[in-house]
Amino acid sequence: MKRKPTFLLLLFLLFVKSYHVMAASADDSLQIIRLWKQSMELSSAQVATRDALLNQAVYIAKKQNQIELLIKLYHWKAKLYQNNFDYRNAIGLADSAVQIAELHKKLQTEASRDAISFLSIIYLEFKGDDSCLYWIYKNKSLSKEVNDWFNYSINLTLEAISQRDRLDQQKILSLYDSAGFYAKKTSLVDDDIFAAYNNSYFLKMQGSKDWVASLEMLLSIKQYFNNKELMQPIYEPWKRIPFKFNNPKIVTYIQIASTYLLLLDFQNCYNYQRIIVDEQKSQNNDRSTFYSLCELSIPAIYLNNKQLVQTIFDSCVLLAKKIKLSNNINNASYYLMQGWLNEMDGKLDKAIQNYNKSCYLNGNLFKLGDFFLLRSYSKLNDFAKADSIIQYLNKEKESSFVYFPQALYSKELAYYYTKKNKPDSAMMYELSYYKLKDSLLQAAHYVQLKEIDAKYQTEEKDRRIAEADKIRMYQKMQLSEAKKMNHLMFASIIGLVIILGLVGYVWQQKRKQAHLLAQKNTKIELLIRELHHRVKNNLQIVSGILSLHANRIQNNSAKEALEEGKARVNAIALLHQRLYMDDDIANVNMQDYIQNLGISLANSFGYDATNVHSDVQLNNNMMSIDKAIPIGLIINELVTNAFKHAFKNTLHPLVGIELQSHEKNTIQLKVFDNGVGINQTESIEKSTSFGMRMVQTLVRQLDASFHFTIQNGTQFIIEMQNV
């Protein structure tokens, strides 16, 4: 009985001691965080004071065995050194953070996984690929065990970068795709950008050098630049040190500009490089602005705008004096720009001197200075030196690492052979230049059109969401009004006098609601008409764009394809025009539509209304838009085909279009002509013509049958159910 109080006393003393230890530990943590905060409030010039505060925090963390904070402190210090490009100290500190985690068996913690990812990044930046592979594989395993998709995504990207010369292209792309997939499972924006940016760089510089796919991926990153998370400062790194992709907007735009340069789209290259310059100016970063201006001169040179290049050069000279670079400029583009201005002024000796400086510094992905030297020596008829440059460039062209701009090289070779009086060789290289240029520019324009289309789709989606919200609000209001009416009706049974009064009130309410409903129906009808009107206008814009491209293209088959695409767009636009002009906004008057479509197609091929016969005999000439669109496209293809191929030797050409109701609730579409007729041995089902394949697809969409006969011309018959 006497031992029980003694035992309780011991428990009490142990509790008090544990409480004091916990309180002391909390106080130590707060002291470490206070020192950390103080270091973050210092300016970048107060490095010594900052390091002293952090070292004091490290000392306390070691003394009190605050392992988690100690790992984060070393990670943080490593990040600060990395920001100042001091990779040796950064690697040492990051390695210390990981060693502490290993020593104390803390590798499974979030802080340790973050530190390992950071160590791998620095190893990759400073020491190369092999140094980080062990930690990449280790961290992938640790991250996957606990569903840490942030670190898992980053390490997949790091693995793809470090293995780019060992694995085949498909495996590398698979790693990048997986990194992008897992990045989207996190709430952080930086790792999405990190995965997409590195993927785009691989597509651009290695593997198949798919610049179009690379450019599309780079342009997709732009959606993240308005995210407020990118602009957030680092408030509490003692909780978690965030991963920040340094200057993502500028870095991405640099790659976009350089990719447009590879595709010979100098105007877009200039536009994006101009954004970079303005961004650097807004940050008052004179040194970066200087180097960005130097790069801006490259597309300006290829745009052949001497006044613009001179303005850029003058700005560079002023900035170089301001930041005291005048006697120590080591930028290849600066001397390339100066040499080009010398060349334009006829000072070829000075131009060659500056071009040689540019080649020596070699600040670009490829040596543009060598192309300019080749041209300058050709102008001077110094073919011995020109030949030595050609010999060097032919070797450079075989390199697997550096992209070689064959189009620009072909242009200079054409000039070189012209000066050597070898017109056949000059013509061959000039043709090569224009073929490559057209191919690359078409690829660049394709990406632009996709970007415009994506923007339109996004805006259209937002508009539809807004309309759906309006409809939901309207329905909610109607429901609310219906409930009110029910309550009124229920209350009316209280008494005859009250009922009579309420009847009058309800009648007034109904009348008011009916009036409101009629007004709203009218507004909805106007909105739908406006929608059809805008769709028609947008399709006409697309038609105009196709016309512009067709006028610029020399290739007849490409031009014909664009013209056919324009005709299909016009067929749909005409349908939307009928919808907003007719009284019925949901159905199309097929008699008017087919007649106008036939005349429009005849006019486009130099015929008139007398060459087209249309006849619509339906139970109801009105048809829903879902069925009218494919029918219109089928008519467009078959009539276009007739005007293009059927009337080479026909004195009185005629195309007939008949749409008639038949027995068993079917509709028959017949398109015929009095031309030469098609070869009966041809198989429509196996035709390689895009138009006929599209007709077959539309026929299947309508769940219809399709056959043709040869009888004084060609007759196509399509039968479908009248549902």
XYZ file of C-alpha atoms in Angstrom:
723
model
C 0.000 0.000 0.000
C 2.890 2.364 0.673
C 4.461 1.801 -2.819
C 1.488 3.147 -4.811
C 1.997 6.874 -3.951
C 5.715 6.501 -4.757
C 4.907 5.062 -8.202
C 2.433 7.878 -8.972
C 5.022 10.439 -7.902
C 7.557 8.957 -10.337
C 5.022 9.130 -13.184
C 4.326 12.771 -12.355
C 8.052 13.653 -12.344
C 8.545 11.900 -15.706
C 5.618 13.840 -17.194
C 7.019 17.152 -15.947
C 10.438 16.349 -17.392
C 8.961 15.355 -20.789
C 6.900 18.545 -20.861
C 9.997 20.681 -20.266
C 11.919 18.816 -22.978
C 9.058 19.359 -25.469
C 8.763 23.015 -24.526
C 12.520 23.493 -24.896
C 12.406 21.784 -28.310
C 9.576 24.072 -29.469
C 11.515 27.117 -28.253
C 14.601 25.948 -30.183
C 12.527 25.506 -33.370
C 11.122 29.013 -33.013
C 14.626 30.401 -32.482
C 15.878 28.648 -35.657
C 12.931 29.991 -37.670
C 13.507 33.533 -36.291
C 17.131 33.437 -37.462
C 15.989 32.061 -40.841
C 13.447 34.874 -41.230
C 16.062 37.497 -40.377
C 18.400 36.117 -43.052
C 15.633 36.359 -45.676
C 14.996 40.018 -44.872
C 18.577 40.979 -45.820
C 19.487 42.357 -49.254
C 21.564 40.402 -51.765
C 24.584 42.555 -50.873
C 24.564 41.426 -47.223
C 25.827 37.904 -47.960
C 28.193 37.677 -44.974
C 25.493 38.641 -42.451
C 23.011 36.273 -44.099
C 25.451 33.351 -43.918
C 26.263 34.128 -40.278
C 22.576 33.990 -39.311
C 22.035 30.714 -41.191
C 25.184 29.180 -39.685
C 23.888 30.092 -36.223
C 20.581 28.401 -37.073
C 22.484 25.307 -38.258
C 24.464 25.234 -34.992
C 21.288 25.310 -32.877
C 19.623 22.652 -35.062
C 22.650 20.338 -34.626
C 22.882 20.975 -30.898
C 19.186 20.247 -30.290
C 19.005 17.391 -32.804
C 16.416 19.178 -35.000
C 17.128 16.895 -37.969
C 14.225 17.956 -40.240
C 15.121 21.651 -39.913
C 18.817 20.854 -40.335
C 18.160 19.085 -43.663
C 16.056 22.027 -44.872
C 18.703 24.569 -43.760
C 21.444 22.842 -45.784
C 19.059 22.527 -48.738
C 18.213 26.233 -48.477
C 21.864 27.307 -48.276
C 22.650 25.152 -51.317
C 19.829 26.846 -53.237
C 21.227 30.299 -52.403
C 24.658 29.324 -53.751
C 23.070 27.833 -56.873
C 21.277 31.131 -57.522
C 24.718 32.816 -57.571
C 26.130 30.062 -59.870
C 28.508 28.859 -57.134
C 27.983 25.174 -57.926
C 30.897 23.804 -55.889
C 29.530 25.149 -52.594
C 25.979 24.325 -53.680
C 26.877 20.665 -54.286
C 28.719 20.425 -50.971
C 25.770 21.788 -48.986
C 23.142 19.744 -50.877
C 25.270 16.624 -50.365
C 25.482 17.427 -46.616
C 21.669 17.612 -46.427
C 21.352 14.148 -47.979
C 24.139 12.662 -45.817
C 22.393 13.924 -42.655
C 19.163 12.291 -43.852
C 21.004 9.000 -44.487
C 22.835 9.129 -41.153
C 19.657 9.673 -39.162
C 17.577 7.304 -41.340
C 15.315 10.129 -42.528
C 15.396 9.406 -46.266
C 11.651 8.632 -46.269
C 10.709 12.175 -45.177
C 9.456 14.890 -47.504
C 12.374 17.201 -46.666
C 14.866 14.471 -47.618
C 13.142 13.686 -50.939
C 13.164 17.400 -51.799
C 16.863 17.638 -50.908
C 17.747 14.579 -53.024
C 15.904 16.031 -56.043
C 17.800 19.305 -55.616
C 21.145 17.488 -55.290
C 20.409 15.587 -58.548
C 19.605 18.839 -60.353
C 22.897 20.466 -59.279
C 24.903 17.352 -60.171
C 23.284 17.398 -63.616
C 23.992 21.112 -64.117
C 27.610 21.004 -62.905
C 29.098 17.503 -63.027
C 27.153 15.803 -65.804
C 24.876 12.830 -66.190
C 26.490 9.921 -64.320
C 26.871 11.661 -60.943
C 23.140 11.940 -60.342
C 21.739 8.654 -61.697
C 22.090 6.812 -58.389
C 20.097 9.464 -56.523
C 17.514 9.761 -59.320
C 16.679 6.037 -59.121
C 16.775 6.124 -55.305
C 14.422 9.104 -55.111
C 12.020 7.672 -57.696
C 11.578 4.617 -55.518
C 11.178 6.649 -52.307
C 8.663 9.036 -53.924
C 6.524 6.328 -55.517
C 6.168 4.479 -52.191
C 4.382 7.464 -50.607
C 2.662 8.881 -53.756
C 4.914 11.968 -53.767
C 4.103 12.752 -57.413
C 5.906 16.109 -57.239
C 9.349 14.544 -56.674
C 8.474 11.511 -58.798
C 7.713 13.772 -61.790
C 10.902 15.807 -61.354
C 13.066 12.677 -61.154
C 11.457 11.216 -64.298
C 12.460 14.411 -66.125
C 15.974 14.275 -64.665
C 16.289 10.633 -65.740
C 15.248 11.542 -69.293
C 17.862 14.333 -69.418
C 20.679 12.230 -67.954
C 19.918 9.236 -70.229
C 19.356 11.183 -73.453
C 22.499 9.753 -75.101
C 22.028 6.175 -73.846
C 18.361 5.290 -74.426
C 16.516 5.339 -77.742
C 14.255 8.250 -78.579
C 11.016 6.423 -77.863
C 12.069 5.558 -74.294
C 13.191 9.133 -73.640
C 9.871 10.498 -74.912
C 8.038 7.969 -72.741
C 9.899 9.279 -69.666
C 8.964 12.870 -70.557
C 5.318 11.929 -71.140
C 5.185 10.151 -67.765
C 6.767 13.182 -66.077
C 4.091 15.436 -67.588
C 1.336 13.023 -66.504
C 2.466 12.914 -62.870
C 3.149 16.669 -62.815
C -0.541 17.271 -63.561
C -1.452 15.211 -60.467
C 0.117 17.883 -58.240
C -1.186 21.349 -57.427
C 2.150 22.992 -58.301
C 2.687 24.897 -61.551
C 6.494 24.843 -61.587
C 6.850 21.110 -62.125
C 4.342 21.219 -65.048
C 6.561 23.838 -66.714
C 9.732 21.904 -65.813
C 8.458 18.683 -67.442
C 7.065 20.369 -70.583
C 10.099 22.624 -71.115
C 12.636 19.799 -70.967
C 10.430 17.640 -73.209
C 10.307 20.435 -75.801
C 14.085 20.872 -75.641
C 14.614 17.162 -76.314
C 12.225 17.257 -79.287
C 14.017 20.293 -80.665
C 17.699 19.418 -80.221
C 17.848 15.617 -80.144
C 16.028 12.556 -81.403
C 14.205 13.373 -84.654
C 14.574 17.161 -84.162
C 10.813 17.631 -84.412
C 10.697 21.445 -84.219
C 6.952 21.613 -84.831
C 6.156 19.322 -81.874
C 8.720 21.209 -79.769
C 7.158 24.564 -80.651
C 3.644 23.295 -79.882
C 4.792 22.117 -76.450
C 6.554 25.420 -75.743
C 3.451 27.393 -76.728
C 1.357 25.186 -74.415
C 3.487 26.409 -71.470
C 2.181 29.961 -72.005
C -1.095 29.011 -70.296
C 0.746 28.858 -66.950
C 2.238 32.366 -67.092
C -0.905 34.050 -65.726
C -0.969 31.701 -62.731
C -0.521 33.722 -59.544
C 1.429 30.865 -57.959
C 4.399 31.630 -60.251
C 4.558 35.171 -58.885
C 4.374 34.163 -55.215
C 7.544 34.847 -53.182
C 8.994 32.158 -50.910
C 7.440 32.883 -47.529
C 8.080 29.890 -45.283
C 10.856 27.579 -46.564
C 11.145 26.020 -43.063
C 7.814 24.331 -43.803
C 8.817 23.197 -47.302
C 11.405 24.576 -49.691
C 9.484 25.062 -52.945
C 10.780 24.107 -56.343
C 10.944 27.225 -58.519
C 11.660 27.193 -62.252
C 13.786 30.357 -62.554
C 12.368 32.979 -64.953
C 10.063 30.473 -66.720
C 8.498 33.092 -68.991
C 11.803 34.455 -70.280
C 13.430 31.015 -70.598
C 10.406 29.644 -72.504
C 10.193 32.672 -74.824
C 13.922 32.339 -75.589
C 13.301 28.775 -76.778
C 10.169 29.813 -78.741
C 12.130 32.588 -80.482
C 15.047 30.277 -81.340
C 12.642 27.619 -82.680
C 10.933 30.169 -84.946
C 14.424 31.111 -86.161
C 15.094 27.455 -87.042
C 11.804 27.443 -88.980
C 12.872 30.651 -90.807
C 9.846 32.523 -89.395
C 11.902 35.621 -88.671
C 8.935 37.874 -87.890
C 7.648 35.645 -85.083
C 11.212 35.130 -83.864
C 11.583 38.909 -83.666
C 8.210 39.325 -81.892
C 9.059 36.877 -79.104
C 12.615 38.182 -78.725
C 11.104 41.680 -78.399
C 8.912 40.428 -75.534
C 12.049 39.088 -73.815
C 13.772 42.482 -74.126
C 10.723 44.299 -72.714
C 10.494 41.791 -69.853
C 14.173 42.338 -68.943
C 13.679 46.101 -69.110
C 10.665 45.940 -66.777
C 12.884 44.136 -64.245
C 15.573 46.864 -64.600
C 18.091 44.165 -65.499
C 20.469 46.111 -67.772
C 22.958 43.274 -68.306
C 20.288 40.784 -69.375
C 18.615 43.479 -71.498
C 21.928 44.018 -73.322
C 22.331 40.338 -74.194
C 18.639 40.048 -75.168
C 19.015 43.053 -77.501
C 22.033 41.379 -79.133
C 19.906 38.291 -79.854
C 17.078 40.547 -81.124
C 19.410 41.697 -83.895
C 19.506 38.202 -85.520
C 15.867 38.116 -86.777
C 16.138 41.851 -87.586
C 19.126 41.067 -89.845
C 17.220 38.306 -91.648
C 14.248 40.669 -92.026
C 16.795 42.810 -93.910
C 15.800 45.920 -91.955
C 18.980 48.004 -91.717
C 17.349 50.880 -89.826
C 16.010 48.486 -87.188
C 19.392 46.718 -86.830
C 21.136 50.101 -86.499
C 18.701 51.154 -83.759
C 19.304 47.898 -81.867
C 23.091 48.311 -82.229
C 22.996 51.901 -80.938
C 20.942 50.754 -77.925
C 23.494 47.996 -77.246
C 26.375 50.488 -77.371
C 24.643 52.773 -74.850
C 23.840 49.871 -72.517
C 27.398 48.518 -72.784
C 28.728 51.874 -71.593
C 26.199 52.003 -68.774
C 27.157 48.578 -67.409
C 30.856 49.110 -68.283
C 31.101 46.394 -70.928
C 32.451 48.586 -73.734
C 35.959 47.066 -73.713
C 34.951 43.531 -72.787
C 31.984 42.494 -74.918
C 32.048 38.737 -75.404
C 28.756 38.216 -77.223
C 28.828 36.603 -80.690
C 25.575 38.250 -81.822
C 26.957 41.726 -81.009
C 29.850 41.317 -83.453
C 27.610 39.617 -86.007
C 25.310 42.657 -85.901
C 28.258 45.080 -86.176
C 29.738 43.100 -89.069
C 26.422 43.055 -90.946
C 26.114 46.842 -90.634
C 29.717 47.148 -91.956
C 28.784 44.872 -94.866
C 25.679 46.928 -95.678
C 27.907 50.048 -95.774
C 30.339 48.299 -98.156
C 33.096 48.005 -95.539
C 33.832 44.343 -96.178
C 37.237 44.271 -94.418
C 35.692 45.499 -91.156
C 32.724 43.161 -91.667
C 35.033 40.137 -92.012
C 36.943 41.201 -88.892
C 33.710 41.324 -86.846
C 32.356 38.090 -88.350
C 35.568 36.343 -87.298
C 35.094 37.639 -83.739
C 31.551 36.299 -83.774
C 32.745 32.865 -84.942
C 35.458 32.823 -82.271
C 32.977 33.583 -79.476
C 30.386 31.217 -81.033
C 27.566 32.337 -78.762
C 24.803 30.809 -80.933
C 23.546 27.268 -81.329
C 25.019 27.325 -84.823
C 27.717 29.562 -86.315
C 25.828 32.117 -88.358
C 29.072 34.091 -88.620
C 30.522 31.427 -90.939
C 27.631 31.934 -93.390
C 28.222 35.678 -93.337
C 31.978 35.152 -93.849
C 31.262 32.880 -96.833
C 29.126 35.607 -98.398
C 31.725 38.320 -97.695
C 34.615 36.341 -99.211
C 32.399 35.547 -102.214
C 31.750 39.282 -102.677
C 35.533 39.867 -102.647
C 36.062 36.938 -105.066
C 38.423 35.424 -102.493
C 37.396 31.878 -103.368
C 40.324 30.197 -101.585
C 39.061 31.384 -98.201
C 35.454 30.789 -99.236
C 36.360 27.182 -100.148
C 37.996 26.610 -96.749
C 34.819 27.825 -95.009
C 32.677 25.525 -97.173
C 34.949 22.610 -96.300
C 34.586 23.419 -92.581
C 30.790 23.863 -92.822
C 30.363 20.550 -94.640
C 32.046 18.826 -91.695
C 29.942 20.811 -89.203
C 26.790 19.743 -91.060
C 27.481 16.101 -90.164
C 27.524 16.815 -86.407
C 24.809 14.966 -84.450
C 24.706 17.554 -81.671
C 24.478 20.939 -83.366
C 21.512 21.787 -85.544
C 22.739 22.890 -88.968
C 20.506 25.420 -90.815
C 20.714 23.847 -94.272
C 18.301 26.384 -95.826
C 20.491 29.368 -94.881
C 23.596 27.475 -96.019
C 21.981 26.732 -99.408
C 21.199 30.423 -99.845
C 24.855 31.399 -99.327
C 26.074 28.571 -101.585
C 23.768 29.843 -104.359
C 25.415 33.285 -104.066
C 28.902 31.696 -103.942
C 28.346 29.725 -107.167
C 26.805 32.770 -108.855
C 30.010 34.704 -108.116
C 32.074 31.751 -109.450
C 30.003 31.904 -112.653
C 28.549 28.404 -112.202
C 24.860 29.050 -112.933
C 23.777 25.392 -112.801
C 25.123 24.892 -109.275
C 23.789 28.297 -108.226
C 20.310 27.408 -109.531
C 20.401 24.018 -107.756
C 21.188 25.570 -104.360
C 18.725 28.415 -104.881
C 15.943 25.886 -105.548
C 17.034 23.926 -102.478
C 16.837 27.116 -100.397
C 13.316 27.978 -101.528
C 12.036 24.410 -101.067
C 13.410 24.216 -97.531
C 12.182 27.713 -96.734
C 8.631 26.960 -97.929
C 8.561 23.671 -96.014
C 9.779 25.251 -92.762
C 7.488 28.271 -93.022
C 4.478 26.044 -93.693
C 5.327 24.133 -90.509
C 5.535 27.406 -88.562
C 2.207 28.624 -89.984
C 0.618 25.272 -89.144
C 1.578 25.749 -85.483
C 0.213 29.300 -85.546
C -3.116 28.166 -86.971
C -3.364 25.450 -84.297
C -2.662 28.052 -81.609
C -5.380 30.335 -83.038
C -7.792 27.399 -83.196
C -7.010 26.396 -79.598
C -7.633 29.969 -78.460
C -10.937 30.040 -80.348
C -11.979 26.694 -78.845
C -11.206 27.984 -75.346
C -13.202 31.163 -75.906
C -16.074 29.166 -77.405
C -16.044 26.814 -74.408
C -16.126 29.765 -71.994
C -18.994 31.297 -73.952
C -21.008 28.065 -73.831
C -20.382 27.710 -70.105
C -21.626 31.270 -69.604
C -24.746 30.536 -71.675
C -25.360 27.326 -69.718
C -25.075 29.290 -66.466
C -27.651 31.762 -67.752
C -30.014 28.930 -68.676
C -29.563 27.333 -65.250
C -30.302 30.630 -63.552
C -33.357 31.047 -65.736
C -34.573 27.540 -64.893
C -33.932 28.156 -61.214
C -35.984 31.336 -61.410
C -38.798 29.485 -63.150
C -38.740 26.779 -60.477
C -38.852 29.405 -57.775
C -41.829 31.085 -59.430
C -43.623 27.752 -59.788
C -43.188 27.110 -56.047
C -44.666 30.496 -55.282
C -47.666 29.707 -57.427
C -48.191 26.386 -55.642
C -48.096 28.090 -52.260
C -50.625 30.622 -53.435
C -52.924 27.924 -54.743
C -52.671 25.989 -51.479
C -53.393 29.062 -49.407
C -56.484 29.860 -51.511
C -58.503 27.078 -49.838
C -58.641 29.034 -46.561
C -61.679 30.933 -47.540
C -63.880 31.917 -50.407
C -63.150 35.594 -50.028
C -59.428 35.001 -49.824
C -59.688 32.634 -52.804
C -61.358 35.308 -54.930
C -58.682 37.801 -53.989
C -55.894 35.356 -54.635
C -57.366 34.294 -57.995
C -57.082 37.860 -59.186
C -53.537 38.076 -57.864
C -52.530 34.774 -59.469
C -54.058 35.839 -62.794
C -51.993 39.002 -62.743
C -48.868 37.051 -61.863
C -49.453 34.552 -64.678
C -49.993 37.314 -67.167
C -46.798 38.994 -66.039
C -44.853 35.736 -66.208
C -46.236 34.933 -69.648
C -45.138 38.353 -70.840
C -41.662 37.865 -69.343
C -41.430 34.385 -70.828
C -42.370 35.671 -74.274
C -39.709 38.380 -73.980
C -37.109 35.857 -72.899
C -38.031 33.449 -75.702
C -37.590 36.306 -78.144
C -34.184 37.094 -76.633
C -33.158 33.422 -76.804
C -34.214 33.280 -80.457
C -32.182 36.430 -81.163
C -29.180 34.901 -79.379
C -29.437 31.727 -81.471
C -29.707 33.776 -84.674
C -26.675 35.780 -83.565
C -24.834 32.505 -82.887
C -25.516 31.263 -86.441
C -24.514 34.682 -87.790
C -21.209 34.611 -85.907
C -20.494 31.017 -86.921
C -21.108 32.037 -90.549
C -18.762 35.046 -90.149
C -16.060 32.905 -88.499
C -16.302 30.340 -91.290
C -15.945 33.152 -93.845
C -12.800 34.307 -91.998
C -11.431 30.755 -92.217
C -12.351 30.728 -95.921
C -10.485 34.006 -96.354
C -7.407 32.640 -94.593
C -7.460 29.581 -96.871
C -7.714 31.890 -99.907
C -4.727 33.930 -98.718
C -2.651 30.793 -98.223
C -3.774 29.387 -101.607
C -2.711 32.624 -103.357
C 0.756 32.387 -101.783
C 1.364 28.694 -102.507
C 3.062 27.723 -105.789
C 2.459 23.967 -105.480
C -0.661 23.211 -107.571
C -1.778 20.187 -105.572
C -1.465 22.065 -102.274
C -3.285 25.031 -103.766
C -6.069 22.786 -105.064
C -6.403 21.143 -101.638
C -6.795 24.557 -99.990
C -9.411 25.599 -102.579
C -11.371 22.383 -101.920
C -11.162 23.036 -98.189
C -12.446 26.561 -98.794
C -15.433 25.186 -100.777
C -16.334 22.824 -97.908
C -16.146 25.669 -95.406
C -18.346 27.830 -97.675
C -20.923 25.016 -97.906
C -21.287 24.977 -94.114
C -21.233 28.795 -93.915
C -24.118 28.993 -96.432
C -26.140 26.630 -94.256
C -25.638 28.811 -91.154
C -26.596 31.844 -93.238
C -29.917 30.207 -94.112
C -30.533 29.401 -90.438
C -30.240 32.977 -89.209
C -32.143 34.423 -92.186
C -35.122 32.010 -92.176
C -38.042 32.073 -89.765
C -37.238 28.574 -88.469
C -33.927 28.797 -86.568
C -33.566 25.032 -85.986
C -34.234 23.697 -89.526
C -32.966 24.489 -93.020
C -35.079 25.127 -96.134
C -33.379 22.544 -98.360
C -34.864 23.899 -101.622
C -33.258 27.332 -101.131
C -30.052 25.915 -99.642
C -29.386 23.372 -102.414
C -30.253 25.876 -105.144
C -27.887 28.524 -103.697
C -25.142 25.973 -103.062
C -25.309 24.676 -106.639
C -25.179 28.197 -108.133
C -22.270 29.128 -105.835
C -20.264 26.082 -106.926
C -21.051 26.694 -110.609
C -19.848 30.304 -110.340
C -16.609 29.201 -108.649
C -15.774 27.086 -111.727
C -16.801 29.689 -114.337
C -20.331 28.370 -115.001
C -23.703 29.982 -114.208
C -27.180 29.090 -112.933
C -28.204 27.596 -116.300
C -25.670 24.810 -115.789
C -27.282 23.643 -112.545
C -30.677 22.014 -112.061
C -31.970 21.486 -108.517
C -35.209 19.849 -107.460
C -36.341 19.230 -103.867
C -39.567 17.287 -103.329
C -39.899 16.375 -99.681
C -42.937 15.977 -97.467
C -41.533 18.969 -95.655
C -38.731 20.950 -97.267
C -37.372 21.876 -93.815
C -34.579 19.633 -92.499
C -32.629 19.622 -89.215
C -29.087 21.033 -89.200
C -27.670 17.653 -88.047
C -28.756 16.070 -91.351
C -28.409 19.142 -93.556
C -24.664 19.610 -92.901
C -23.521 16.152 -94.143
C -25.957 16.334 -97.110
C -24.579 19.773 -98.018
C -20.980 18.521 -97.817
C -21.809 15.464 -99.974
C -23.434 17.704 -102.616
C -20.405 20.027 -102.455
C -17.970 17.155 -103.137
C -19.983 15.502 -105.946
C -20.861 18.747 -107.761
C -17.272 20.013 -107.420
C -16.035 16.710 -108.844
C -18.423 17.053 -111.822
C -17.384 20.633 -112.663
C -13.703 19.712 -112.358
C -13.637 16.506 -114.410
C -16.871 15.833 -116.339
C -17.198 18.605 -118.972
C -13.948 18.669 -120.918
C -15.731 18.027 -124.264
C -19.388 18.759 -123.337
C -21.107 21.580 -125.253
C -23.980 22.164 -122.819
C -22.803 21.103 -119.349
C -25.503 20.313 -116.811
C -25.334 19.165 -113.195
C -28.517 17.943 -111.543
C -29.272 17.783 -107.819
C -32.469 16.048 -106.670
C -33.590 15.465 -103.097
C -36.905 13.586 -102.933
C -39.057 11.664 -100.482
C -39.632 7.995 -101.393
C -41.753 5.156 -100.140
C -41.008 3.405 -96.846
C -40.113 6.749 -95.258
C -36.822 7.171 -97.142
C -35.123 10.130 -98.796
C -33.125 9.846 -102.008
C -30.319 12.262 -102.960
C -29.341 12.091 -106.621
C -26.425 14.061 -108.163
C -25.906 13.550 -111.898
C -24.205 15.169 -114.867
C -24.129 14.836 -118.653
C -20.352 14.670 -118.871
C -17.894 12.019 -119.973
C -18.632 9.657 -117.078
C -16.181 8.024 -114.751
C -14.224 4.825 -115.430
C -16.456 1.883 -114.450
C -13.427 -0.116 -113.385
C -12.739 2.383 -110.598
C -13.839 1.383 -107.112
C -15.468 4.160 -105.190
C -14.974 2.257 -101.928
C -11.207 1.983 -102.538
C -10.735 5.458 -103.936
C -7.717 7.361 -102.572
C -9.368 10.718 -103.335
C -9.857 12.710 -100.129
C -13.194 14.023 -101.435
C -14.642 10.579 -102.183
C -13.366 9.218 -98.865
C -15.088 12.093 -97.122
C -18.321 11.348 -99.045
C -18.178 7.725 -97.891
C -17.618 8.857 -94.287
C -20.600 11.228 -94.471
C -22.761 8.485 -96.030
C -21.900 6.179 -93.118
C -22.693 9.021 -90.713
C -26.158 9.277 -92.289
C -26.509 5.478 -92.163
C -27.275 5.606 -95.890
C -26.543 3.520 -99.005
C -24.393 4.837 -101.854
C -23.970 3.713 -105.485
C -23.419 5.204 -108.930
C -24.374 4.455 -112.527
C -23.093 5.532 -115.940
C -25.970 6.767 -118.127
C -25.314 9.763 -120.405
C -22.848 10.877 -117.774
C -22.419 9.869 -114.138
C -25.239 9.506 -111.604
C -24.631 9.188 -107.842
C -27.560 7.954 -105.723
C -27.671 8.084 -101.925
C -30.642 6.706 -99.986
C -31.276 7.321 -96.288
C -34.009 6.951 -93.721
C -36.198 10.000 -93.128
C -35.857 10.001 -89.350
